[in-house]
GROMACS .gro file of C-alpha atoms in nm:
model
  311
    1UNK     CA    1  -0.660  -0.116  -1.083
    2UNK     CA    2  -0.670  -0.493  -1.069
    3UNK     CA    3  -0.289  -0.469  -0.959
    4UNK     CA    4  -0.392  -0.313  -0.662
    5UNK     CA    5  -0.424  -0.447  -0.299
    6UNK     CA    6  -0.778  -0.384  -0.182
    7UNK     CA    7  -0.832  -0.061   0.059
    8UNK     CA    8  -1.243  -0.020   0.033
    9UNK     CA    9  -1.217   0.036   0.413
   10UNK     CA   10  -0.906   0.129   0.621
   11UNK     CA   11  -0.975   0.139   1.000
   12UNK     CA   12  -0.796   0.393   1.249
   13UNK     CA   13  -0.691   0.209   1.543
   14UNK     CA   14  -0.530   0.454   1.857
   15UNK     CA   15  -0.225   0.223   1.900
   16UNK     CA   16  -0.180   0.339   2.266
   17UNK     CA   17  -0.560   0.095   2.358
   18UNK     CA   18  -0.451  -0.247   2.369
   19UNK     CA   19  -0.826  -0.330   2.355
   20UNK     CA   20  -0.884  -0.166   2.043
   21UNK     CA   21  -0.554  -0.317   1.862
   22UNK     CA   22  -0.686  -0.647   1.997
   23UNK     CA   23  -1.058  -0.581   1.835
   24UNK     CA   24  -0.887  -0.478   1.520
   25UNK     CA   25  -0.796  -0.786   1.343
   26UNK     CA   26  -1.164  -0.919   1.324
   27UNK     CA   27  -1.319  -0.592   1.168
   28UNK     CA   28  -1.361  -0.701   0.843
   29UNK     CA   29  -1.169  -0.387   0.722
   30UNK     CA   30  -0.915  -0.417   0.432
   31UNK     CA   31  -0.621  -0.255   0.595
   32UNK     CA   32  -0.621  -0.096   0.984
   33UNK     CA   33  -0.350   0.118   1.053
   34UNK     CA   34  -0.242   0.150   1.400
   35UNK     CA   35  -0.216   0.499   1.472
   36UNK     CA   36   0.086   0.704   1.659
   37UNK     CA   37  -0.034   1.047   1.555
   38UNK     CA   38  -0.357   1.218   1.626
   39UNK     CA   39  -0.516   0.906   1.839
   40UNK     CA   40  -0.192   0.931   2.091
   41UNK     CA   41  -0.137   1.213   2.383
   42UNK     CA   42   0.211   1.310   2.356
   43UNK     CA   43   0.286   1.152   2.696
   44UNK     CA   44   0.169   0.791   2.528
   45UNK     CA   45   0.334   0.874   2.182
   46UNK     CA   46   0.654   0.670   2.274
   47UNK     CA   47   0.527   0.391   2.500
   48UNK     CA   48   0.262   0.355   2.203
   49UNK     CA   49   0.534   0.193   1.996
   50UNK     CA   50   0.556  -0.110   2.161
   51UNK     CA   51   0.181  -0.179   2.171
   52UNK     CA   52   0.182  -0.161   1.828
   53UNK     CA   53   0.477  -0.385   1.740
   54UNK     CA   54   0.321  -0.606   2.018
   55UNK     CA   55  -0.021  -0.625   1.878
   56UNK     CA   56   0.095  -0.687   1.467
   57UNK     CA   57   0.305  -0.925   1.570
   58UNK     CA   58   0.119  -1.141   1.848
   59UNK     CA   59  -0.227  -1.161   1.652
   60UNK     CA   60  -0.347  -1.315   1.342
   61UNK     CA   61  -0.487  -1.026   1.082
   62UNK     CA   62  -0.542  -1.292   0.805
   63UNK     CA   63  -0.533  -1.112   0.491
   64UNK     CA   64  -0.587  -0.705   0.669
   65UNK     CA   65  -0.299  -0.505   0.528
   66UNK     CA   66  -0.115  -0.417   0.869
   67UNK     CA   67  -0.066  -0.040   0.880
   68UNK     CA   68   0.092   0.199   1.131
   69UNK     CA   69   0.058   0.609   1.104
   70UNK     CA   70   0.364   0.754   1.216
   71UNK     CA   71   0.369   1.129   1.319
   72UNK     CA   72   0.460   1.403   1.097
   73UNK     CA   73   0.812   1.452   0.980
   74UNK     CA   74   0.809   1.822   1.146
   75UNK     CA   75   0.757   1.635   1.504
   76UNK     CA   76   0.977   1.462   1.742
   77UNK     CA   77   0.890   1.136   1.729
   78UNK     CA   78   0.861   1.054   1.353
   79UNK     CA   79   1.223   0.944   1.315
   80UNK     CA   80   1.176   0.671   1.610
   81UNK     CA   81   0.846   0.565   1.504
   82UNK     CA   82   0.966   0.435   1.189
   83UNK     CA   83   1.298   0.280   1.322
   84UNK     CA   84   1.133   0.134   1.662
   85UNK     CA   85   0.809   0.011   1.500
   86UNK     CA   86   1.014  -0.124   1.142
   87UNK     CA   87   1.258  -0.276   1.347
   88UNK     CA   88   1.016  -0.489   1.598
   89UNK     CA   89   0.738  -0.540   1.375
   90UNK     CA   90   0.972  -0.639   1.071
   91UNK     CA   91   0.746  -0.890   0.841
   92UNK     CA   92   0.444  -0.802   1.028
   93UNK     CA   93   0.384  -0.476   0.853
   94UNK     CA   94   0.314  -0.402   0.572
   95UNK     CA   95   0.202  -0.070   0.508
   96UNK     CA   96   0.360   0.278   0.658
   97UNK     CA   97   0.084   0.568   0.612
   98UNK     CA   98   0.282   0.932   0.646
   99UNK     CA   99   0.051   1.184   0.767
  100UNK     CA  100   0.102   1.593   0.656
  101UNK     CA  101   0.279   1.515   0.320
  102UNK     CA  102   0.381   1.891   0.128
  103UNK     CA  103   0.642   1.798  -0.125
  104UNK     CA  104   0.798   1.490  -0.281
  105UNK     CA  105   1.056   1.526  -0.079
  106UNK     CA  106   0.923   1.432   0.225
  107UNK     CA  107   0.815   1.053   0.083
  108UNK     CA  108   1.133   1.042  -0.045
  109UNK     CA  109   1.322   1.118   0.306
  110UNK     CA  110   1.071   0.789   0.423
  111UNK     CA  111   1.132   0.590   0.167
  112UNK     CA  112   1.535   0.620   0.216
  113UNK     CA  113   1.495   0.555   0.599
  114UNK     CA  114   1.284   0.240   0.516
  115UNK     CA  115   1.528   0.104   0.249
  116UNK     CA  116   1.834   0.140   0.473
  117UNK     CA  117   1.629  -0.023   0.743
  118UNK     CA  118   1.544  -0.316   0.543
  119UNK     CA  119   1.893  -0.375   0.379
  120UNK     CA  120   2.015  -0.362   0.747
  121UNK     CA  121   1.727  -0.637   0.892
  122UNK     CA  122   1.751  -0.816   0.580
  123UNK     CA  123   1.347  -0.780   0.517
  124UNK     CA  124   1.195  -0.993   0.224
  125UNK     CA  125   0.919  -0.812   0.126
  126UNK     CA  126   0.944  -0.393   0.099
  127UNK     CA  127   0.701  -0.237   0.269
  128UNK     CA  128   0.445  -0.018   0.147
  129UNK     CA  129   0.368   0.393   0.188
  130UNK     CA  130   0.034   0.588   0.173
  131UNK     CA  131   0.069   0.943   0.219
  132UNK     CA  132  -0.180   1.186   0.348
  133UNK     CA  133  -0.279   1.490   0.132
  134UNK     CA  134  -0.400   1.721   0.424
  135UNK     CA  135  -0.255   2.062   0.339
  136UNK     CA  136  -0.273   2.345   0.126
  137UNK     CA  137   0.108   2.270  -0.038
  138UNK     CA  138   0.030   1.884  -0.053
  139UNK     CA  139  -0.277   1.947  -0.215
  140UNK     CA  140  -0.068   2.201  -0.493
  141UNK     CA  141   0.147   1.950  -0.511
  142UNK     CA  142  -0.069   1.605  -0.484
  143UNK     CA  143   0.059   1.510  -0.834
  144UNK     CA  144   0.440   1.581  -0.773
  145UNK     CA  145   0.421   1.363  -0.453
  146UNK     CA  146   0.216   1.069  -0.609
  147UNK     CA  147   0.536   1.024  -0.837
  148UNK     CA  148   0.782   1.028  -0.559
  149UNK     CA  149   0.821   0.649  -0.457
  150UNK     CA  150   0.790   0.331  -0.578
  151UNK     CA  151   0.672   0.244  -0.262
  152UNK     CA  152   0.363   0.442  -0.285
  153UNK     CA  153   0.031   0.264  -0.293
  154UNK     CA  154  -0.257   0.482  -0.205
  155UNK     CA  155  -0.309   0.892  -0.170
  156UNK     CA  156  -0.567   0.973   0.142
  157UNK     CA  157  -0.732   1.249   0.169
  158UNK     CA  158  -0.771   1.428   0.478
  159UNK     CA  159  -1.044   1.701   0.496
  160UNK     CA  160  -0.958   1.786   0.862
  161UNK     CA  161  -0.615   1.904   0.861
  162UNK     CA  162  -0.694   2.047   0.538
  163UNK     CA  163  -1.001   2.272   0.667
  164UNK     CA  164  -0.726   2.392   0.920
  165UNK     CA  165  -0.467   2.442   0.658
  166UNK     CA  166  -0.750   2.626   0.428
  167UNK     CA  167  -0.904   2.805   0.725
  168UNK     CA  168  -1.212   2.664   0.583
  169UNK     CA  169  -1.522   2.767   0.821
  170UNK     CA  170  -1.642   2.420   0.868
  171UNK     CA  171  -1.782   2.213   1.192
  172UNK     CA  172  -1.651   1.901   1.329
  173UNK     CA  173  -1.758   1.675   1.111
  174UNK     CA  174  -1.595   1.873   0.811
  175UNK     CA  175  -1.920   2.001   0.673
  176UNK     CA  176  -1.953   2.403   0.561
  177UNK     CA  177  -2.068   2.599   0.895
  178UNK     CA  178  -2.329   2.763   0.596
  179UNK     CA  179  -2.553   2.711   0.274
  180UNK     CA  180  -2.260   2.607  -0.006
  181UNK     CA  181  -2.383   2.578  -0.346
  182UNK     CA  182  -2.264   2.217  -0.419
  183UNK     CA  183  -1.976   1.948  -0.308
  184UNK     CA  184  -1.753   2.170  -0.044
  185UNK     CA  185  -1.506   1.900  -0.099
  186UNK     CA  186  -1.562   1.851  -0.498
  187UNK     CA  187  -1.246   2.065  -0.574
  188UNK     CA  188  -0.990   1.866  -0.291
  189UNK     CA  189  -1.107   1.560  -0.386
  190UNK     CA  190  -1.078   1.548  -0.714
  191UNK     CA  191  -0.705   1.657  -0.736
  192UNK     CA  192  -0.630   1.347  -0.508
  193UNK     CA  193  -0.793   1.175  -0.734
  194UNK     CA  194  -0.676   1.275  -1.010
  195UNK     CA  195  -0.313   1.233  -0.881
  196UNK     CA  196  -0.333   0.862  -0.768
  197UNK     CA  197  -0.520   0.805  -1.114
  198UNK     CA  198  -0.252   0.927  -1.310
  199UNK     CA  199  -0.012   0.715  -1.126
  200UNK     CA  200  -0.153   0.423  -1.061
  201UNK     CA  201  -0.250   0.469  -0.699
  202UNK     CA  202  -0.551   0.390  -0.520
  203UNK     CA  203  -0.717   0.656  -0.370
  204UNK     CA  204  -0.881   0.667  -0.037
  205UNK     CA  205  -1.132   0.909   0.084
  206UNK     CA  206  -1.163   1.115   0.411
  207UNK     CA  207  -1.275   1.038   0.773
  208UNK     CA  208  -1.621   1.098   0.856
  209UNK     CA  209  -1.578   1.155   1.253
  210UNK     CA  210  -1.975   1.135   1.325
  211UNK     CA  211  -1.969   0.736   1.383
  212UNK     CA  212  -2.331   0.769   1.533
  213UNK     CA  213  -2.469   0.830   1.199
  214UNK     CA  214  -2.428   0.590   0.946
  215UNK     CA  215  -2.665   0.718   0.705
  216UNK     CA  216  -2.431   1.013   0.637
  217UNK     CA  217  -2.175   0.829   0.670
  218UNK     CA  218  -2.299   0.586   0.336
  219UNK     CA  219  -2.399   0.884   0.172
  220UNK     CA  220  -2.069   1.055   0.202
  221UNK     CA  221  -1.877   0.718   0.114
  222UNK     CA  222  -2.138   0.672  -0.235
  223UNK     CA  223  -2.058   1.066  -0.302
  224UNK     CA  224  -1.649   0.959  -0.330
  225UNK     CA  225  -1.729   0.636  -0.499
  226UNK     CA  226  -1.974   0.791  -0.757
  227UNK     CA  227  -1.590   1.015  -0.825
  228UNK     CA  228  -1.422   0.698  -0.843
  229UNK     CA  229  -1.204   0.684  -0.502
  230UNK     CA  230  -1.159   0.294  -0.391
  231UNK     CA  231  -1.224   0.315  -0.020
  232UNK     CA  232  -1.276   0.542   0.300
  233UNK     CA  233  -1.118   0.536   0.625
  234UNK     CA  234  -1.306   0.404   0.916
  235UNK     CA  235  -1.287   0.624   1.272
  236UNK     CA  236  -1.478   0.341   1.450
  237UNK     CA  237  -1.516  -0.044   1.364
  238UNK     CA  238  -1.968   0.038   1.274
  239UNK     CA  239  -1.821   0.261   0.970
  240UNK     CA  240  -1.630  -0.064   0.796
  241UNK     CA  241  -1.911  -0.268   0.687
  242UNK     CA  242  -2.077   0.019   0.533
  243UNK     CA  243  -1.728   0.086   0.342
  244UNK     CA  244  -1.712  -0.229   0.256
  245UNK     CA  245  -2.062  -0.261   0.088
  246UNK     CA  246  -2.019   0.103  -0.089
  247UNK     CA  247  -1.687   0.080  -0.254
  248UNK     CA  248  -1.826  -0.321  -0.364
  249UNK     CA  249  -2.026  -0.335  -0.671
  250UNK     CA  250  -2.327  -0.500  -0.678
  251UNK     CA  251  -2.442  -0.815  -0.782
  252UNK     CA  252  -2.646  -0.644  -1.067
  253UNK     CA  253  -2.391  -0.409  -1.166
  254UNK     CA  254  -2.145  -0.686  -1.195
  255UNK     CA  255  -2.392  -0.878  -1.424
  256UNK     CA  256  -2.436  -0.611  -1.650
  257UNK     CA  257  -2.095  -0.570  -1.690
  258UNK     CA  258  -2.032  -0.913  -1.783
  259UNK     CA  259  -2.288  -0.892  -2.049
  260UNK     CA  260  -2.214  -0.525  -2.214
  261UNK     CA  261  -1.914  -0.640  -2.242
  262UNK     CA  262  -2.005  -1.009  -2.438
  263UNK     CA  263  -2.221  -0.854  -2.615
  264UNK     CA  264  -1.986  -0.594  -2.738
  265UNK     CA  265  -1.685  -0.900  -2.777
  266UNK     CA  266  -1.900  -1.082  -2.971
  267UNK     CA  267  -2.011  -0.794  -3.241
  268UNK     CA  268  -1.615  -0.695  -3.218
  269UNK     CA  269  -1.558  -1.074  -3.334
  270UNK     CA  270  -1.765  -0.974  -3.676
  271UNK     CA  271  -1.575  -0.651  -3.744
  272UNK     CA  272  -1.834  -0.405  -3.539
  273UNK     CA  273  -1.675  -0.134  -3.292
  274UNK     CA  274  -1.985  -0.013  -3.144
  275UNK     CA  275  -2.332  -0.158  -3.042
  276UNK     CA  276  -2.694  -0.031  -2.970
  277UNK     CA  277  -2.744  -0.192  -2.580
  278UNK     CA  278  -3.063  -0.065  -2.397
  279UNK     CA  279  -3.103   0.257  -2.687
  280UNK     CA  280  -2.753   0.380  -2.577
  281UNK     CA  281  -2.435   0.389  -2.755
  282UNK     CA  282  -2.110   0.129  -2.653
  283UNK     CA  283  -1.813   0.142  -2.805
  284UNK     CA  284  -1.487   0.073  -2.649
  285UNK     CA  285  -1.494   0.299  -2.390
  286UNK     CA  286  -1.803   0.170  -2.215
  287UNK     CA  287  -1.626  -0.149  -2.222
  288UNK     CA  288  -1.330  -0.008  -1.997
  289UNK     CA  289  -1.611   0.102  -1.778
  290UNK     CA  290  -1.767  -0.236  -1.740
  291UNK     CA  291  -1.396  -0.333  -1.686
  292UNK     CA  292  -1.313  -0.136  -1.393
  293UNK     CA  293  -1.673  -0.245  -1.245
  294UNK     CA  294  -1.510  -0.594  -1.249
  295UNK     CA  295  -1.178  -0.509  -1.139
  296UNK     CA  296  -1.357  -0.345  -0.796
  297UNK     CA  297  -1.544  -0.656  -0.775
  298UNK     CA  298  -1.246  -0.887  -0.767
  299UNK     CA  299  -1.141  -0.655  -0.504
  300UNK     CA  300  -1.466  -0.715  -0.282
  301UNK     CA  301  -1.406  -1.127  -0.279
  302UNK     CA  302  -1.367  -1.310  -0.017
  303UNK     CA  303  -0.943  -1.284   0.018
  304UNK     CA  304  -0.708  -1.594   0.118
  305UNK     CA  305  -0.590  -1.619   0.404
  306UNK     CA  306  -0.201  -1.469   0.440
  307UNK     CA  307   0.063  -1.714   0.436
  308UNK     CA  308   0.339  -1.506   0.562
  309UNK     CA  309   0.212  -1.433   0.917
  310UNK     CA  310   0.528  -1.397   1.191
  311UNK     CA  311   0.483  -1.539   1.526
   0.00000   0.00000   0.00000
């Protein structure tokens, strides 16, 4: 985990609203991804391009990981988004997010178009994919497709496209249209989850399209944390703070890390694998607990700024 570039909050941007690509570099979100699929009318889809190569090029995002969604290989417009925007934006991106992923193959077709590009612009730094798991064959296949690239950084998963996919009676804020005995999501989540953690992915949770509440939306965001995902997407620029603070561990938890794991250090140092701490057990698995608490925390630091920023 400590390998990993932080993603506790990723912000949709519609990259067709100059005024919202020009808000996005001060929202305090970990990566914003500009966004030529679902945010862009198909009449705006292809002048949208050059707004977004515009706006990651001409502003400073300090250290935000600069993202762009491209449309789904089954459209039109997928093949140019990645050429126009890869070609215009060159240094100034860093992440491509693929929305609609069903099979390995189709990261694989991405992550050939994106070598060839930057062998051909002479790029210095390859960028990055996160893939959306947002069907019923991605989700069968969620582990196949987190092994398909090196390039792969983060699984997201998408509970919208996925109700659709599912037919799942839901309303529009992905929530069961009925009583539901337990997490409606538990199942979907946790074989993203499962995928990215047995590949060494991060793994990002779904939107939560009701912006005007943020009460659900911190409860939904502690529910995926609580499973161990490292961030949720952001539909408006209110939801990132919240992300932020969720997907950060305390200052508490952080200290009792710290100490379990002294403690347990020290007693290791005199030839003792497992402590009494509080009345409970540690041994060395409570120690790779405490581990990953501080690993997340690194995560949640204050950042440097970015050196390689292109005018």
């Amino acid at each position: 985990m400590s390998t990993r570039r932080p993603r506790r909050s990723e912000l949709a941007t519609p990259a067709s609203s100059e005024r919202m690509c020009a808000k996005a570099p001060s929202s305090g979100a970990d990566l914003v991804f500009l966004d030529l699929e679902d945010a862009c009318a198909p009449s705006v889809k292809e002048s949208a391009r050059s707004l977004a190569i515009d706006a990651l090029t001409g502003q400073d995002w300090g250290s935000t990981l600069r993202a762009v969604r491209i449309n789904g290989l089954d459209t039109p417009w997928c093949h140019d988004d990645i050429i126009e925007v890869v070609t215009g934006a060159r240094e100034a991106l860093d992440v491509v997010i693929v929305p609609k992923v069903r099979g390995a193959r189709d990261v694989w077709w991405v992550d050939v178009l994106l070598s060839q590009l930057e062998q051909k612009l002479r790029l210095t730094r390859r960028i990055a994919l996160e893939v959306l798991i947002e069907d019923a064959e991605g989700l069968a296949n969620a582990l196949e497709i987190a092994r398909a690239s090196p390039r792969l950084e983060a699984l997201i998963f998408g509970a919208g496209d996925l109700s659709v996919s599912l037919q799942a009676r839901v309303d529009g804020n992905f929530d069961p249209l009925g009583p539901y005995p337990g997490d409606f999501w538990h199942f979907a989540r946790a074989q993203v989850l499962t995928a990215a953690r047995a590949t060494g992915l991060a793994a990002v949770d779904a939107p939560f399209p009701a912006y005007g509440d943020p009460d659900a939306y911190r409860a939904s965001a502690a529910q995926a944390a609580l499973l161990g995902f490292d961030g949720k997407w952001a539909i408006h620029p209110s939801q990132v703070p919240l992300a932020n603070d969720v997907f950060t561990p305390t200052k508490e938890e952080v200290a009792a890390a710290e100490d379990v794991i002294a403690r347990y250090r020290r007693a290791e140092a005199e030839g003792t694998g497992a402590i009494g701490h509080d009345g409970r057990l540690v041994d060395a698995a409570h120690i790779r607990l405490a581990t990953n608490v501080l690993a997340r925390a690194a995560h949640g630091a204050p950042p440097k700024r970015r050196t390689d920023q292109t005018s």
